[in-house]
Amino acid sequence: EIVLTQSPGTLSLSPGDRAALSCRASENLGNDYLAWYRQKPGQAPTLLIYGASSRATGIPDRFSGSGSGTDFTLTISRLEPEDFALYFCQQYSISPYTFGQGTRLEV
Amino acid sequence: QITLKESGPTLVRPTETLTLTCTVSGLSLLSAGAGVGWIRQSPGKAPEWLALIYWDDHKRYNPSLQTRLAVSMDTSKNQVVLTMTYVDPVDSGTYFCALVGGLWAQWFGPWGQGTLVAVSS
């Protein structure tokens, strides 16, 4: 199965800062089938990005996704208080669909 | 607005069968392209995709758990049911159902709130 490695494990920033989260796949993701999720404490994950760079419905434009092949990045341009949470990437190129272990964004 | 809600037991004994139900509102499960997936999450671990089912009854399973899983639809109630046989304490965690992006797009959103399951004697 495809293994997704996210880095860093924890990212410490302040509101208003720019954040860059990395997700590296063990194999090339055909069609750039990669999604990003944000999970606030005690809540279910929320889809942010699909297809590596397409924002999901209702997601603000401070979130952007980039990358292709095996290296992908989620960028948050100006951190809001609600953005301090756990972020996961997920590939849907090849079954089984797998998730990364997460990056925790903390104040 | 499409919402999903999981329901099921909070405690299951080892070797028993776990049955979870996902009730979908705002979208008919018979709508072309509709699909529901199940994902579980244990504390400190990455989410793990378990299974999914589409409007046409096409099903996919995580190969690592395929022999223990079954997913089905009750279209009269607009529900998806997941059963897991021979549960073990390692199966403890929060189980989520989520809408699948499409037949060729297995991203997940929106998600249900999740249901916490403990496997213990």
XYZ file of C-alpha atoms in Angstrom:
228
model
C 0.000 0.000 0.000
C 1.018 3.611 -0.481
C 2.554 5.177 2.622
C 2.109 8.908 3.168
C 4.678 10.689 5.313
C 3.735 14.094 6.676
C 6.187 16.645 7.980
C 6.745 18.236 10.304
C 4.991 16.260 13.013
C 4.270 19.484 14.896
C 4.428 23.042 13.597
C 4.433 25.946 16.040
C 3.280 29.267 14.595
C 1.212 32.320 15.485
C -2.059 33.723 14.135
C -1.389 35.639 10.939
C 1.630 33.487 10.036
C 1.933 31.428 6.869
C 2.047 27.637 7.252
C 3.387 25.034 4.839
C 2.628 21.370 5.524
C 4.268 18.595 3.553
C 2.984 15.196 2.464
C 5.243 12.741 0.654
C 3.957 9.553 -0.973
C 5.926 6.307 -1.255
C 4.738 5.982 -4.872
C 3.702 8.343 -7.615
C 0.060 9.369 -7.208
C -1.552 9.098 -10.609
C -3.825 12.022 -11.483
C -2.565 13.728 -8.299
C -5.272 12.014 -6.313
C -4.465 13.614 -2.965
C -6.767 15.236 -0.415
C -6.171 17.314 2.701
C -8.292 17.438 5.864
C -8.355 19.557 9.004
C -9.469 17.982 12.270
C -10.287 20.199 15.219
C -10.160 18.610 18.697
C -13.115 16.349 19.356
C -14.495 16.777 15.838
C -14.558 14.812 12.622
C -12.132 15.734 9.851
C -13.231 18.366 7.327
C -12.249 18.102 3.671
C -10.132 21.082 2.610
C -8.500 20.134 -0.706
C -8.996 17.354 -3.258
C -7.175 16.599 -6.473
C -4.082 18.095 -4.837
C -5.169 21.692 -5.511
C -8.963 22.026 -5.693
C -10.614 23.679 -2.724
C -13.672 21.931 -1.344
C -16.971 23.784 -1.158
C -16.995 26.508 1.475
C -13.251 26.385 2.185
C -11.679 29.881 2.374
C -9.048 30.867 -0.143
C -6.332 31.131 2.495
C -6.040 27.347 2.017
C -4.211 26.185 -1.093
C -2.770 22.879 -2.223
C 0.078 22.218 -4.605
C 2.400 19.492 -5.783
C 2.304 16.427 -7.984
C 3.751 12.947 -8.233
C 5.053 12.157 -4.759
C 5.445 15.576 -3.109
C 2.511 17.704 -2.024
C 2.068 20.822 0.100
C -0.836 22.419 1.932
C -0.318 26.145 2.442
C -2.339 28.304 4.789
C -1.569 31.913 3.931
C -2.742 33.688 7.092
C -3.445 31.512 10.092
C -6.733 32.066 11.895
C -7.308 30.813 15.471
C -9.507 27.954 14.186
C -6.657 26.701 11.981
C -4.653 25.434 14.948
C -5.620 21.797 14.615
C -4.510 18.446 13.193
C -4.066 18.075 9.426
C -4.086 14.853 7.434
C -3.353 14.062 3.818
C -5.009 11.113 2.071
C -4.317 9.424 -1.251
C -7.030 7.896 -3.389
C -4.868 6.909 -6.328
C -4.617 3.239 -5.386
C -6.676 1.125 -3.018
C -6.354 0.810 -0.086
C -6.858 4.553 0.334
C -4.399 5.661 2.967
C -3.886 8.624 5.274
C -0.754 10.270 6.574
C -0.046 10.291 10.298
C -0.839 13.988 10.567
C 0.759 17.355 11.282
C -0.307 19.167 14.419
C -0.429 22.934 13.997
C -0.088 24.602 17.396
C 0.133 28.147 18.712
C -27.306 20.252 3.362
C -26.003 16.693 3.494
C -25.408 15.219 6.919
C -24.322 11.797 8.124
C -24.716 10.267 11.571
C -23.234 7.056 12.919
C -24.892 4.850 15.486
C -24.045 1.594 17.172
C -22.809 0.020 20.410
C -20.213 1.746 22.549
C -18.884 -1.546 23.975
C -18.338 -4.852 22.210
C -16.798 -8.039 23.613
C -13.795 -9.609 21.883
C -14.722 -12.109 19.118
C -18.209 -10.614 18.796
C -19.578 -8.871 15.703
C -19.751 -5.091 15.560
C -22.611 -3.529 13.597
C -22.603 0.185 12.834
C -25.207 2.218 10.989
C -24.750 5.439 9.039
C -27.905 7.469 8.442
C -27.647 9.923 5.556
C -29.834 13.006 5.250
C -30.093 15.437 2.372
C -29.075 12.974 -0.342
C -30.647 9.781 -1.609
C -28.202 6.884 -1.556
C -29.718 5.862 -4.890
C -28.543 9.097 -6.540
C -26.159 8.335 -9.378
C -22.598 8.680 -8.167
C -23.444 8.625 -4.452
C -21.163 6.665 -2.192
C -20.502 6.288 1.532
C -17.243 5.249 3.108
C -16.243 4.073 6.568
C -13.059 5.274 8.239
C -11.818 4.574 11.763
C -9.366 6.438 13.916
C -7.530 5.317 17.026
C -5.856 7.829 19.361
C -2.468 8.862 18.061
C -2.807 6.910 14.814
C -3.594 7.856 11.263
C -7.170 7.373 10.107
C -7.729 4.024 8.409
C -10.116 3.554 5.502
C -12.255 0.428 5.954
C -14.831 0.118 3.196
C -17.146 1.983 0.866
C -20.337 1.349 -1.052
C -21.815 3.135 -4.078
C -25.381 3.799 -5.218
C -25.201 0.832 -7.599
C -24.153 -1.514 -4.740
C -20.537 -1.590 -5.906
C -18.358 -2.216 -2.856
C -14.690 -1.854 -2.021
C -12.838 -3.040 1.052
C -9.465 -2.479 2.653
C -7.662 -5.742 1.814
C -6.169 -5.945 5.305
C -9.654 -6.252 6.826
C -11.684 -7.592 3.922
C -12.323 -11.011 5.418
C -13.965 -9.439 8.493
C -15.955 -6.613 6.901
C -19.264 -6.365 5.124
C -20.967 -3.173 3.954
C -24.556 -2.881 2.764
C -27.292 -0.342 2.060
C -30.841 -0.086 3.336
C -32.299 2.226 0.712
C -35.696 2.348 2.425
C -34.055 4.035 5.412
C -31.244 5.759 3.462
C -28.707 3.993 5.666
C -25.413 2.220 5.208
C -24.509 -0.634 7.534
C -20.997 -1.865 8.340
C -20.401 -5.151 10.105
C -17.061 -6.285 11.470
C -16.669 -9.834 12.713
C -14.347 -11.227 15.356
C -13.485 -7.871 16.908
C -10.354 -7.470 19.016
C -9.265 -4.718 21.436
C -7.131 -3.262 18.630
C -10.392 -2.493 16.810
C -11.269 0.070 19.486
C -11.522 3.630 18.231
C -13.805 6.180 16.664
C -15.672 5.022 13.577
C -16.755 7.600 11.012
C -18.893 7.403 7.926
C -18.410 9.968 5.188
C -19.687 10.806 1.744
C -17.382 9.676 -1.056
C -16.402 12.255 -3.655
C -17.370 10.063 -6.562
C -16.823 6.802 -8.413
C -13.326 7.941 -9.447
C -12.675 10.277 -6.562
C -12.423 8.540 -3.216
C -11.942 11.583 -1.054
C -14.321 11.940 1.854
C -16.601 14.771 2.847
C -18.716 15.598 4.676
C -18.117 13.256 7.614
C -20.410 12.167 10.385
C -19.591 13.077 13.973
C -18.186 9.615 14.628
C -19.070 6.941 17.140
C -16.651 5.695 19.775
C -16.352 1.930 20.082
C -14.488 0.073 22.805
C -13.663 -3.608 22.479
C -13.169 -5.108 25.894
C -14.173 -8.078 27.982
